[in-house]
PDB file of C-alpha atoms in Angstrom:
ATOM      1  CA  MET X  79     -40.786 -32.555   0.784  1.00  0.00           C
ATOM      2  CA  SER X  80     -37.870 -31.489  -1.691  1.00  0.00           C
ATOM      3  CA  GLU X  81     -34.897 -33.395  -3.253  1.00  0.00           C
ATOM      4  CA  ASN X  82     -32.419 -31.406  -1.118  1.00  0.00           C
ATOM      5  CA  ASP X  83     -34.501 -32.262   2.351  1.00  0.00           C
ATOM      6  CA  ILE X  84     -34.290 -36.169   1.497  1.00  0.00           C
ATOM      7  CA  ALA X  85     -30.679 -35.952   0.696  1.00  0.00           C
ATOM      8  CA  THR X  86     -29.849 -34.424   3.846  1.00  0.00           C
ATOM      9  CA  LEU X  87     -31.871 -36.568   5.789  1.00  0.00           C
ATOM     10  CA  ARG X  88     -30.443 -39.752   4.024  1.00  0.00           C
ATOM     11  CA  ARG X  89     -27.073 -38.302   4.663  1.00  0.00           C
ATOM     12  CA  ALA X  90     -27.872 -38.511   8.338  1.00  0.00           C
ATOM     13  CA  LEU X  91     -28.974 -42.007   8.137  1.00  0.00           C
ATOM     14  CA  THR X  92     -26.068 -43.411   6.509  1.00  0.00           C
ATOM     15  CA  GLU X  93     -23.246 -41.188   7.861  1.00  0.00           C
ATOM     16  CA  GLY X  94     -24.816 -39.898  11.280  1.00  0.00           C
ATOM     17  CA  ALA X  95     -28.077 -40.541  12.667  1.00  0.00           C
ATOM     18  CA  LEU X  96     -31.624 -40.117  11.934  1.00  0.00           C
ATOM     19  CA  LEU X  97     -33.587 -39.212  15.385  1.00  0.00           C
ATOM     20  CA  LEU X  98     -37.191 -39.998  15.304  1.00  0.00           C
ATOM     21  CA  ARG X  99     -40.031 -39.372  17.800  1.00  0.00           C
ATOM     22  CA  ALA X 100     -42.115 -42.479  18.777  1.00  0.00           C
ATOM     23  CA  PRO X 101     -45.142 -41.549  20.223  1.00  0.00           C
ATOM     24  CA  GLU X 102     -46.697 -44.833  19.288  1.00  0.00           C
ATOM     25  CA  LEU X 103     -44.709 -46.726  21.596  1.00  0.00           C
ATOM     26  CA  GLY X 104     -46.233 -47.498  25.010  1.00  0.00           C
ATOM     27  CA  THR X 105     -44.041 -48.794  27.697  1.00  0.00           C
ATOM     28  CA  LEU X 106     -44.041 -52.112  29.989  1.00  0.00           C
ATOM     29  CA  SER X 107     -41.709 -52.177  33.102  1.00  0.00           C
ATOM     30  CA  VAL X 108     -40.758 -55.266  34.173  1.00  0.00           C
ATOM     31  CA  ARG X 109     -39.414 -55.540  37.678  1.00  0.00           C
ATOM     32  CA  GLY X 110     -38.231 -58.525  40.093  1.00  0.00           C
ATOM     33  CA  LYS X 111     -35.276 -60.512  40.635  1.00  0.00           C
ATOM     34  CA  ASP X 112     -36.295 -63.081  37.801  1.00  0.00           C
ATOM     35  CA  ARG X 113     -37.146 -60.392  35.139  1.00  0.00           C
ATOM     36  CA  GLN X 114     -34.396 -60.599  32.497  1.00  0.00           C
ATOM     37  CA  THR X 115     -34.120 -64.611  32.761  1.00  0.00           C
ATOM     38  CA  TRP X 116     -38.149 -65.036  32.653  1.00  0.00           C
ATOM     39  CA  LEU X 117     -38.620 -62.262  29.636  1.00  0.00           C
ATOM     40  CA  ASN X 118     -35.815 -63.982  27.870  1.00  0.00           C
ATOM     41  CA  GLY X 119     -38.032 -67.049  27.995  1.00  0.00           C
ATOM     42  CA  MET X 120     -40.843 -65.275  26.320  1.00  0.00           C
ATOM     43  CA  ILE X 121     -39.279 -63.023  23.510  1.00  0.00           C
ATOM     44  CA  THR X 122     -37.222 -63.793  20.020  1.00  0.00           C
ATOM     45  CA  CYS X 123     -34.058 -61.686  20.768  1.00  0.00           C
ATOM     46  CA  ASP X 124     -31.547 -62.772  23.528  1.00  0.00           C
ATOM     47  CA  LEU X 125     -31.321 -60.538  26.463  1.00  0.00           C
ATOM     48  CA  GLY X 126     -28.978 -63.744  28.404  1.00  0.00           C
ATOM     49  CA  PRO X 127     -25.877 -61.611  27.933  1.00  0.00           C
ATOM     50  CA  LEU X 128     -27.113 -58.131  28.119  1.00  0.00           C
ATOM     51  CA  LYS X 129     -26.223 -55.804  31.041  1.00  0.00           C
ATOM     52  CA  ALA X 130     -27.668 -52.658  32.252  1.00  0.00           C
ATOM     53  CA  GLY X 131     -26.993 -50.093  29.907  1.00  0.00           C
ATOM     54  CA  GLN X 132     -27.615 -52.333  26.944  1.00  0.00           C
ATOM     55  CA  GLY X 133     -30.714 -53.316  24.692  1.00  0.00           C
ATOM     56  CA  ALA X 134     -32.475 -55.080  22.146  1.00  0.00           C
ATOM     57  CA  TYR X 135     -35.050 -55.136  19.253  1.00  0.00           C
ATOM     58  CA  GLY X 136     -37.373 -58.406  18.940  1.00  0.00           C
ATOM     59  CA  PHE X 137     -40.704 -59.591  18.860  1.00  0.00           C
ATOM     60  CA  ALA X 138     -43.392 -61.203  21.351  1.00  0.00           C
ATOM     61  CA  VAL X 139     -44.729 -64.272  19.216  1.00  0.00           C
ATOM     62  CA  ALA X 140     -47.399 -66.618  20.025  1.00  0.00           C
ATOM     63  CA  LYS X 141     -46.926 -70.393  20.054  1.00  0.00           C
ATOM     64  CA  THR X 142     -47.886 -70.469  16.153  1.00  0.00           C
ATOM     65  CA  GLY X 143     -44.677 -68.093  15.890  1.00  0.00           C
ATOM     66  CA  LYS X 144     -46.777 -65.443  14.573  1.00  0.00           C
ATOM     67  CA  ILE X 145     -45.918 -61.781  15.805  1.00  0.00           C
ATOM     68  CA  LEU X 146     -47.840 -60.678  18.890  1.00  0.00           C
ATOM     69  CA  ALA X 147     -45.872 -57.536  19.460  1.00  0.00           C
ATOM     70  CA  GLU X 148     -43.096 -55.406  17.872  1.00  0.00           C
ATOM     71  CA  LEU X 149     -40.480 -54.776  21.112  1.00  0.00           C
ATOM     72  CA  ARG X 150     -37.820 -52.468  21.877  1.00  0.00           C
ATOM     73  CA  ILE X 151     -35.879 -53.178  24.995  1.00  0.00           C
ATOM     74  CA  LEU X 152     -33.566 -51.162  27.445  1.00  0.00           C
ATOM     75  CA  ILE X 153     -31.868 -52.765  30.369  1.00  0.00           C
ATOM     76  CA  ASP X 154     -31.796 -50.613  33.135  1.00  0.00           C
ATOM     77  CA  ASP X 155     -30.557 -51.286  37.042  1.00  0.00           C
ATOM     78  CA  ASP X 156     -33.795 -52.241  38.697  1.00  0.00           C
ATOM     79  CA  ARG X 157     -36.205 -52.761  35.837  1.00  0.00           C
ATOM     80  CA  ILE X 158     -36.344 -53.343  31.818  1.00  0.00           C
ATOM     81  CA  LEU X 159     -38.123 -51.228  29.804  1.00  0.00           C
ATOM     82  CA  VAL X 160     -40.163 -52.875  26.851  1.00  0.00           C
ATOM     83  CA  GLY X 161     -41.298 -50.443  24.418  1.00  0.00           C
ATOM     84  CA  ALA X 162     -44.213 -51.837  22.134  1.00  0.00           C
ATOM     85  CA  PRO X 163     -47.023 -50.375  20.199  1.00  0.00           C
ATOM     86  CA  ARG X 164     -49.593 -48.551  22.455  1.00  0.00           C
ATOM     87  CA  ASP X 165     -52.594 -50.775  21.165  1.00  0.00           C
ATOM     88  CA  ARG X 166     -50.377 -53.922  21.876  1.00  0.00           C
ATOM     89  CA  ILE X 167     -49.654 -53.067  25.489  1.00  0.00           C
ATOM     90  CA  ALA X 168     -52.716 -54.517  26.932  1.00  0.00           C
ATOM     91  CA  THR X 169     -52.622 -57.771  25.192  1.00  0.00           C
ATOM     92  CA  LEU X 170     -48.797 -57.701  25.813  1.00  0.00           C
ATOM     93  CA  VAL X 171     -49.736 -57.885  29.667  1.00  0.00           C
ATOM     94  CA  GLU X 172     -52.323 -60.364  29.380  1.00  0.00           C
ATOM     95  CA  HIS X 173     -50.026 -62.866  27.161  1.00  0.00           C
ATOM     96  CA  PHE X 174     -46.982 -62.395  29.642  1.00  0.00           C
ATOM     97  CA  GLU X 175     -49.261 -62.934  32.807  1.00  0.00           C
ATOM     98  CA  HIS X 176     -50.503 -65.960  31.551  1.00  0.00           C
ATOM     99  CA  TYR X 177     -46.996 -67.290  31.811  1.00  0.00           C
ATOM    100  CA  LEU X 178     -45.916 -65.753  35.069  1.00  0.00           C
ATOM    101  CA  ILE X 179     -46.018 -68.749  37.545  1.00  0.00           C
ATOM    102  CA  MET X 180     -43.642 -68.706  40.297  1.00  0.00           C
ATOM    103  CA  GLU X 181     -41.312 -66.318  38.852  1.00  0.00           C
ATOM    104  CA  ASP X 182     -40.242 -63.058  40.775  1.00  0.00           C
ATOM    105  CA  VAL X 183     -41.749 -60.580  38.373  1.00  0.00           C
ATOM    106  CA  GLU X 184     -43.878 -57.510  38.396  1.00  0.00           C
ATOM    107  CA  LEU X 185     -45.402 -55.991  35.380  1.00  0.00           C
ATOM    108  CA  GLU X 186     -46.509 -52.485  35.029  1.00  0.00           C
ATOM    109  CA  ASP X 187     -48.057 -50.231  32.202  1.00  0.00           C
ATOM    110  CA  THR X 188     -46.014 -47.212  32.399  1.00  0.00           C
ATOM    111  CA  SER X 189     -46.753 -45.710  28.887  1.00  0.00           C
ATOM    112  CA  GLU X 190     -47.583 -42.348  30.480  1.00  0.00           C
ATOM    113  CA  GLU X 191     -44.195 -41.889  32.221  1.00  0.00           C
ATOM    114  CA  VAL X 192     -41.952 -42.827  29.439  1.00  0.00           C
ATOM    115  CA  ALA X 193     -41.362 -41.291  26.049  1.00  0.00           C
ATOM    116  CA  TRP X 194     -39.168 -42.843  23.529  1.00  0.00           C
ATOM    117  CA  ILE X 195     -37.001 -41.391  20.691  1.00  0.00           C
ATOM    118  CA  VAL X 196     -35.391 -44.248  18.006  1.00  0.00           C
ATOM    119  CA  ALA X 197     -32.521 -43.619  16.247  1.00  0.00           C
ATOM    120  CA  HIS X 198     -31.121 -45.209  12.954  1.00  0.00           C
ATOM    121  CA  GLY X 199     -27.848 -44.802  11.270  1.00  0.00           C
ATOM    122  CA  PRO X 200     -23.717 -45.613  12.351  1.00  0.00           C
ATOM    123  CA  GLY X 201     -23.463 -42.136  14.510  1.00  0.00           C
ATOM    124  CA  ALA X 202     -26.322 -43.619  16.836  1.00  0.00           C
ATOM    125  CA  LYS X 203     -23.784 -45.562  18.683  1.00  0.00           C
ATOM    126  CA  ASP X 204     -22.728 -42.205  20.353  1.00  0.00           C
ATOM    127  CA  LEU X 205     -26.099 -41.099  21.380  1.00  0.00           C
ATOM    128  CA  PRO X 206     -26.661 -43.290  24.439  1.00  0.00           C
ATOM    129  CA  SER X 207     -23.989 -41.573  26.333  1.00  0.00           C
ATOM    130  CA  LEU X 208     -24.978 -38.341  25.478  1.00  0.00           C
ATOM    131  CA  ALA X 209     -28.730 -39.004  26.397  1.00  0.00           C
ATOM    132  CA  ARG X 210     -27.602 -40.273  29.746  1.00  0.00           C
ATOM    133  CA  ALA X 211     -25.896 -36.768  30.536  1.00  0.00           C
ATOM    134  CA  HIS X 212     -28.843 -34.930  29.532  1.00  0.00           C
ATOM    135  CA  GLY X 213     -31.188 -37.029  31.945  1.00  0.00           C
ATOM    136  CA  ALA X 214     -32.586 -40.236  29.820  1.00  0.00           C
ATOM    137  CA  LEU X 215     -34.123 -42.805  32.084  1.00  0.00           C
ATOM    138  CA  ALA X 216     -32.344 -45.497  29.960  1.00  0.00           C
ATOM    139  CA  ALA X 217     -30.461 -45.500  26.893  1.00  0.00           C
ATOM    140  CA  ALA X 218     -28.715 -48.035  24.551  1.00  0.00           C
ATOM    141  CA  SER X 219     -27.076 -48.866  21.023  1.00  0.00           C
ATOM    142  CA  VAL X 220     -29.598 -51.253  19.122  1.00  0.00           C
ATOM    143  CA  ASP X 221     -29.586 -51.827  15.647  1.00  0.00           C
ATOM    144  CA  MET X 222     -33.125 -52.247  14.231  1.00  0.00           C
ATOM    145  CA  SER X 223     -32.190 -51.555  10.498  1.00  0.00           C
ATOM    146  CA  GLY X 224     -28.897 -52.815   9.306  1.00  0.00           C
ATOM    147  CA  LYS X 225     -27.796 -49.209   9.552  1.00  0.00           C
ATOM    148  CA  GLY X 226     -26.760 -49.169  13.099  1.00  0.00           C
ATOM    149  CA  GLY X 227     -29.259 -47.574  15.770  1.00  0.00           C
ATOM    150  CA  ALA X 228     -29.877 -46.678  19.415  1.00  0.00           C
ATOM    151  CA  LEU X 229     -32.947 -46.653  21.615  1.00  0.00           C
ATOM    152  CA  LEU X 230     -33.394 -43.705  24.014  1.00  0.00           C
ATOM    153  CA  ALA X 231     -36.200 -43.144  26.791  1.00  0.00           C
ATOM    154  CA  PHE X 232     -36.771 -40.136  28.608  1.00  0.00           C
ATOM    155  CA  GLU X 233     -39.600 -38.554  30.866  1.00  0.00           C
ATOM    156  CA  PRO X 234     -41.944 -36.967  28.333  1.00  0.00           C
ATOM    157  CA  LYS X 235     -41.424 -33.597  29.789  1.00  0.00           C
ATOM    158  CA  ASP X 236     -37.757 -33.707  28.723  1.00  0.00           C
ATOM    159  CA  VAL X 237     -37.823 -35.097  25.286  1.00  0.00           C
ATOM    160  CA  ASP X 238     -38.263 -31.685  23.234  1.00  0.00           C
ATOM    161  CA  ALA X 239     -34.937 -30.449  25.410  1.00  0.00           C
ATOM    162  CA  ALA X 240     -33.310 -33.688  24.542  1.00  0.00           C
ATOM    163  CA  LEU X 241     -33.617 -33.802  20.883  1.00  0.00           C
ATOM    164  CA  GLY X 242     -32.517 -30.184  20.782  1.00  0.00           C
ATOM    165  CA  ARG X 243     -29.357 -31.368  22.660  1.00  0.00           C
ATOM    166  CA  LEU X 244     -29.048 -34.206  20.502  1.00  0.00           C
ATOM    167  CA  GLU X 245     -29.058 -32.936  17.114  1.00  0.00           C
ATOM    168  CA  ARG X 246     -26.157 -31.764  15.186  1.00  0.00           C
ATOM    169  CA  LYS X 247     -24.834 -30.742  11.718  1.00  0.00           C
ATOM    170  CA  GLY X 248     -21.627 -31.350  10.343  1.00  0.00           C
ATOM    171  CA  SER X 249     -19.488 -34.181   8.540  1.00  0.00           C
ATOM    172  CA  ALA X 250     -21.834 -36.850  10.582  1.00  0.00           C
ATOM    173  CA  PRO X 251     -25.053 -34.926  10.947  1.00  0.00           C
ATOM    174  CA  VAL X 252     -27.852 -36.141  13.827  1.00  0.00           C
ATOM    175  CA  LEU X 253     -31.137 -34.582  12.369  1.00  0.00           C
ATOM    176  CA  LEU X 254     -34.536 -35.050  13.378  1.00  0.00           C
ATOM    177  CA  ALA X 255     -36.929 -36.576  10.743  1.00  0.00           C
ATOM    178  CA  ASP X 256     -40.834 -36.016  10.528  1.00  0.00           C
ATOM    179  CA  GLU X 257     -43.228 -38.705   9.809  1.00  0.00           C
ATOM    180  CA  ALA X 258     -43.227 -38.328   6.215  1.00  0.00           C
ATOM    181  CA  ALA X 259     -39.316 -38.028   5.650  1.00  0.00           C
ATOM    182  CA  TRP X 260     -39.019 -41.203   7.595  1.00  0.00           C
ATOM    183  CA  ASP X 261     -41.555 -42.881   5.971  1.00  0.00           C
ATOM    184  CA  ALA X 262     -39.597 -42.439   2.473  1.00  0.00           C
ATOM    185  CA  LEU X 263     -36.438 -43.240   3.764  1.00  0.00           C
ATOM    186  CA  ARG X 264     -37.361 -46.545   5.481  1.00  0.00           C
ATOM    187  CA  VAL X 265     -39.108 -47.602   2.122  1.00  0.00           C
ATOM    188  CA  GLU X 266     -35.833 -46.750   0.476  1.00  0.00           C
ATOM    189  CA  ILE X 267     -33.780 -49.044   2.993  1.00  0.00           C
ATOM    190  CA  GLY X 268     -36.632 -51.622   2.710  1.00  0.00           C
ATOM    191  CA  LEU X 269     -37.592 -51.573   6.121  1.00  0.00           C
ATOM    192  CA  GLY X 270     -41.131 -52.418   7.214  1.00  0.00           C
ATOM    193  CA  ARG X 271     -43.185 -50.693   9.857  1.00  0.00           C
ATOM    194  CA  TRP X 272     -45.893 -52.089  12.260  1.00  0.00           C
ATOM    195  CA  GLY X 273     -49.332 -51.572  11.434  1.00  0.00           C
ATOM    196  CA  LYS X 274     -48.850 -50.701   7.834  1.00  0.00           C
ATOM    197  CA  ASP X 275     -46.178 -53.623   6.259  1.00  0.00           C
ATOM    198  CA  PHE X 276     -46.749 -55.903   8.971  1.00  0.00           C
ATOM    199  CA  SER X 277     -49.080 -57.292  11.800  1.00  0.00           C
ATOM    200  CA  GLY X 278     -50.111 -59.864  14.212  1.00  0.00           C
ATOM    201  CA  GLU X 279     -50.774 -61.920  10.831  1.00  0.00           C
ATOM    202  CA  ASN X 280     -47.096 -62.394  10.080  1.00  0.00           C
ATOM    203  CA  TYR X 281     -44.428 -64.382  10.680  1.00  0.00           C
ATOM    204  CA  PRO X 282     -40.871 -62.500  11.446  1.00  0.00           C
ATOM    205  CA  GLN X 283     -39.511 -64.109   8.439  1.00  0.00           C
ATOM    206  CA  GLU X 284     -42.433 -62.540   6.418  1.00  0.00           C
ATOM    207  CA  ALA X 285     -41.477 -59.113   7.488  1.00  0.00           C
ATOM    208  CA  SER X 286     -38.260 -59.527   6.809  1.00  0.00           C
ATOM    209  CA  LEU X 287     -36.982 -58.857   9.938  1.00  0.00           C
ATOM    210  CA  GLU X 288     -35.589 -62.054  11.192  1.00  0.00           C
ATOM    211  CA  ALA X 289     -31.960 -60.685  11.071  1.00  0.00           C
ATOM    212  CA  PHE X 290     -32.427 -57.868  13.332  1.00  0.00           C
ATOM    213  CA  ALA X 291     -35.281 -59.316  15.853  1.00  0.00           C
ATOM    214  CA  VAL X 292     -34.568 -63.044  16.147  1.00  0.00           C
ATOM    215  CA  SER X 293     -31.889 -65.152  17.597  1.00  0.00           C
ATOM    216  CA  PHE X 294     -31.519 -68.567  16.387  1.00  0.00           C
ATOM    217  CA  GLN X 295     -28.803 -69.467  18.782  1.00  0.00           C
ATOM    218  CA  LYS X 296     -30.391 -68.541  22.101  1.00  0.00           C
ATOM    219  CA  GLY X 297     -32.386 -71.026  24.210  1.00  0.00           C
ATOM    220  CA  CYS X 298     -36.224 -72.209  24.284  1.00  0.00           C
ATOM    221  CA  TYR X 299     -38.594 -69.427  24.023  1.00  0.00           C
ATOM    222  CA  LEU X 300     -42.472 -69.480  23.620  1.00  0.00           C
ATOM    223  CA  GLY X 301     -42.872 -69.839  19.884  1.00  0.00           C
ATOM    224  CA  GLN X 302     -39.370 -70.721  19.073  1.00  0.00           C
ATOM    225  CA  GLU X 303     -40.261 -74.135  17.575  1.00  0.00           C
ATOM    226  CA  ALA X 304     -42.503 -72.295  14.853  1.00  0.00           C
ATOM    227  CA  VAL X 305     -40.102 -69.640  14.042  1.00  0.00           C
ATOM    228  CA  PHE X 306     -37.110 -72.152  14.083  1.00  0.00           C
ATOM    229  CA  MET X 307     -38.972 -74.621  11.736  1.00  0.00           C
ATOM    230  CA  LEU X 308     -39.759 -71.827   9.070  1.00  0.00           C
ATOM    231  CA  GLN X 309     -35.902 -70.812   9.066  1.00  0.00           C
ATOM    232  CA  ASN X 310     -34.271 -74.174   9.089  1.00  0.00           C
ATOM    233  CA  ARG X 311     -36.813 -76.513   7.407  1.00  0.00           C
ATOM    234  CA  GLY X 312     -38.741 -74.537   5.350  1.00  0.00           C
ATOM    235  CA  HIS X 313     -39.780 -71.093   4.139  1.00  0.00           C
ATOM    236  CA  VAL X 314     -42.601 -68.437   4.698  1.00  0.00           C
ATOM    237  CA  LYS X 315     -45.042 -68.363   1.741  1.00  0.00           C
ATOM    238  CA  LYS X 316     -44.839 -64.682   1.051  1.00  0.00           C
ATOM    239  CA  LYS X 317     -42.148 -62.193   2.000  1.00  0.00           C
ATOM    240  CA  LEU X 318     -41.883 -58.406   2.297  1.00  0.00           C
ATOM    241  CA  VAL X 319     -39.585 -56.893  -0.211  1.00  0.00           C
ATOM    242  CA  PRO X 320     -38.335 -53.590  -1.657  1.00  0.00           C
ATOM    243  CA  ILE X 321     -39.711 -52.747  -5.096  1.00  0.00           C
ATOM    244  CA  SER X 322     -38.431 -50.109  -7.384  1.00  0.00           C
ATOM    245  CA  ILE X 323     -41.366 -49.337  -9.973  1.00  0.00           C
ATOM    246  CA  GLU X 324     -41.035 -47.269 -13.455  1.00  0.00           C
ATOM    247  CA  GLY X 325     -42.713 -44.161 -13.561  1.00  0.00           C
ATOM    248  CA  ASP X 326     -43.442 -41.023 -11.418  1.00  0.00           C
ATOM    249  CA  ALA X 327     -47.285 -41.699 -10.777  1.00  0.00           C
ATOM    250  CA  GLU X 328     -48.179 -42.313  -7.054  1.00  0.00           C
ATOM    251  CA  VAL X 329     -48.653 -45.962  -6.445  1.00  0.00           C
ATOM    252  CA  PRO X 330     -51.529 -46.663  -3.904  1.00  0.00           C
ATOM    253  CA  ALA X 331     -51.188 -49.195  -0.953  1.00  0.00           C
ATOM    254  CA  SER X 332     -52.720 -52.424  -1.742  1.00  0.00           C
ATOM    255  CA  ALA X 333     -51.941 -51.769  -5.597  1.00  0.00           C
ATOM    256  CA  GLU X 334     -51.542 -55.508  -7.145  1.00  0.00           C
ATOM    257  CA  ILE X 335     -48.130 -56.997  -7.917  1.00  0.00           C
ATOM    258  CA  THR X 336     -48.480 -59.214 -10.896  1.00  0.00           C
ATOM    259  CA  ASP X 337     -45.577 -61.753 -12.406  1.00  0.00           C
ATOM    260  CA  PRO X 338     -44.411 -61.590 -16.070  1.00  0.00           C
ATOM    261  CA  THR X 339     -47.612 -63.811 -16.981  1.00  0.00           C
ATOM    262  CA  GLY X 340     -49.942 -61.199 -15.462  1.00  0.00           C
ATOM    263  CA  LYS X 341     -50.676 -63.805 -12.329  1.00  0.00           C
ATOM    264  CA  VAL X 342     -51.347 -61.946  -8.994  1.00  0.00           C
ATOM    265  CA  ILE X 343     -48.703 -62.826  -6.427  1.00  0.00           C
ATOM    266  CA  GLY X 344     -48.990 -60.109  -4.004  1.00  0.00           C
ATOM    267  CA  ALA X 345     -50.066 -56.372  -2.982  1.00  0.00           C
ATOM    268  CA  VAL X 346     -47.971 -53.258  -2.214  1.00  0.00           C
ATOM    269  CA  THR X 347     -47.859 -51.998   1.499  1.00  0.00           C
ATOM    270  CA  SER X 348     -46.108 -48.978   1.372  1.00  0.00           C
ATOM    271  CA  ALA X 349     -45.053 -46.804  -1.349  1.00  0.00           C
ATOM    272  CA  ALA X 350     -42.609 -43.496  -1.341  1.00  0.00           C
ATOM    273  CA  LYS X 351     -42.527 -41.210  -4.555  1.00  0.00           C
ATOM    274  CA  GLY X 352     -39.815 -38.368  -5.032  1.00  0.00           C
ATOM    275  CA  VAL X 353     -37.060 -40.561  -3.420  1.00  0.00           C
ATOM    276  CA  GLU X 354     -35.494 -41.789  -6.499  1.00  0.00           C
ATOM    277  CA  ALA X 355     -35.998 -39.959 -10.075  1.00  0.00           C
ATOM    278  CA  GLY X 356     -38.227 -41.456 -12.403  1.00  0.00           C
ATOM    279  CA  ARG X 357     -39.119 -44.138 -10.474  1.00  0.00           C
ATOM    280  CA  VAL X 358     -41.428 -45.235  -7.190  1.00  0.00           C
ATOM    281  CA  LEU X 359     -39.999 -47.473  -4.495  1.00  0.00           C
ATOM    282  CA  ALA X 360     -42.344 -49.175  -2.411  1.00  0.00           C
ATOM    283  CA  LEU X 361     -42.649 -52.348  -0.299  1.00  0.00           C
ATOM    284  CA  GLY X 362     -44.706 -55.249  -0.893  1.00  0.00           C
ATOM    285  CA  TYR X 363     -45.367 -58.892  -0.304  1.00  0.00           C
ATOM    286  CA  VAL X 364     -44.671 -61.512  -2.875  1.00  0.00           C
ATOM    287  CA  LYS X 365     -44.532 -65.289  -3.025  1.00  0.00           C
ATOM    288  CA  TYR X 366     -41.459 -66.727  -1.828  1.00  0.00           C
ATOM    289  CA  LYS X 367     -40.135 -67.784  -5.319  1.00  0.00           C
ATOM    290  CA  GLN X 368     -40.464 -64.063  -6.719  1.00  0.00           C
ATOM    291  CA  ALA X 369     -38.698 -62.505  -3.409  1.00  0.00           C
ATOM    292  CA  ALA X 370     -35.138 -62.680  -4.781  1.00  0.00           C
ATOM    293  CA  LYS X 371     -33.454 -59.501  -5.507  1.00  0.00           C
ATOM    294  CA  GLY X 372     -33.681 -58.468  -9.387  1.00  0.00           C
ATOM    295  CA  THR X 373     -36.822 -60.527 -10.167  1.00  0.00           C
ATOM    296  CA  ALA X 374     -39.164 -58.550 -12.699  1.00  0.00           C
ATOM    297  CA  ILE X 375     -42.492 -58.010 -11.824  1.00  0.00           C
ATOM    298  CA  SER X 376     -45.564 -55.618 -12.372  1.00  0.00           C
ATOM    299  CA  VAL X 377     -46.961 -53.257  -9.973  1.00  0.00           C
ATOM    300  CA  ALA X 378     -50.524 -51.628 -10.734  1.00  0.00           C
ATOM    301  CA  GLY X 379     -49.710 -52.746 -14.518  1.00  0.00           C
ATOM    302  CA  ARG X 380     -46.280 -50.635 -14.591  1.00  0.00           C
ATOM    303  CA  PRO X 381     -42.899 -52.549 -14.810  1.00  0.00           C
ATOM    304  CA  ALA X 382     -40.794 -53.004 -11.453  1.00  0.00           C
ATOM    305  CA  VAL X 383     -38.268 -55.111 -10.157  1.00  0.00           C
ATOM    306  CA  VAL X 384     -37.475 -56.563  -6.601  1.00  0.00           C
ATOM    307  CA  SER X 385     -34.768 -54.255  -5.253  1.00  0.00           C
TER     308      SER X 385
END
């Protein structure tokens, strides 16, 4: 991947929009007259004020506050589409059904009927209306990274054509990124990825996604007490942070992170070479007291800094 390729895609991310295929997402369709109020009581983001044509990003968490699944949500006229990692759909259905009592709610795995496109960047706000004009099942502006964003759901047969119509060049480009390019850019902006940088072993705050995925103003939801207590009466023991490492040599995932005394304080989860000249950018977990921007650390024996 050349510096020119990265620069072009970075411009789309910061000025326009970066489009991503998301075949890793399965879909749970939620129907019934109580669907929105019930689902709002099960997840970390606030669906209460949302209407058809809007969406949200959040988590389903266990009573302990640890993440069960990362969720991307679209509100439609007669159903809610919940995008989640395919390998978590069955677990999510079992989890949700356990808390269905008298509510008028129906859950259905519709993973084979829905394909997701995820967009990041300020220009993504214009994509939902375009997507609907080109046959989207549902679409909404949803910020999942702090850069602006959108969620678009299509029938699988329509995805290729939709991407072709959504892409554009110009002053605010909208471009499709492949896996390698997005992996490099998400590391650059400090955005963790499910299954690579965080998992069911983590709290939202450990993954550094609470600003995008958790509402601390909404009413009660399953796991709220644990998540709220961490936010307001304490802190997590470790945190995912962006790291800038001196040198061009590749840094392996799981490379040790040490403090200036040589004590191990964490490990790398993702690394991207060639994004910044003379440095490797990475994501990794460090102890909470070392998570502040500017903290000097070492990665695999090389000087580094929390960025």
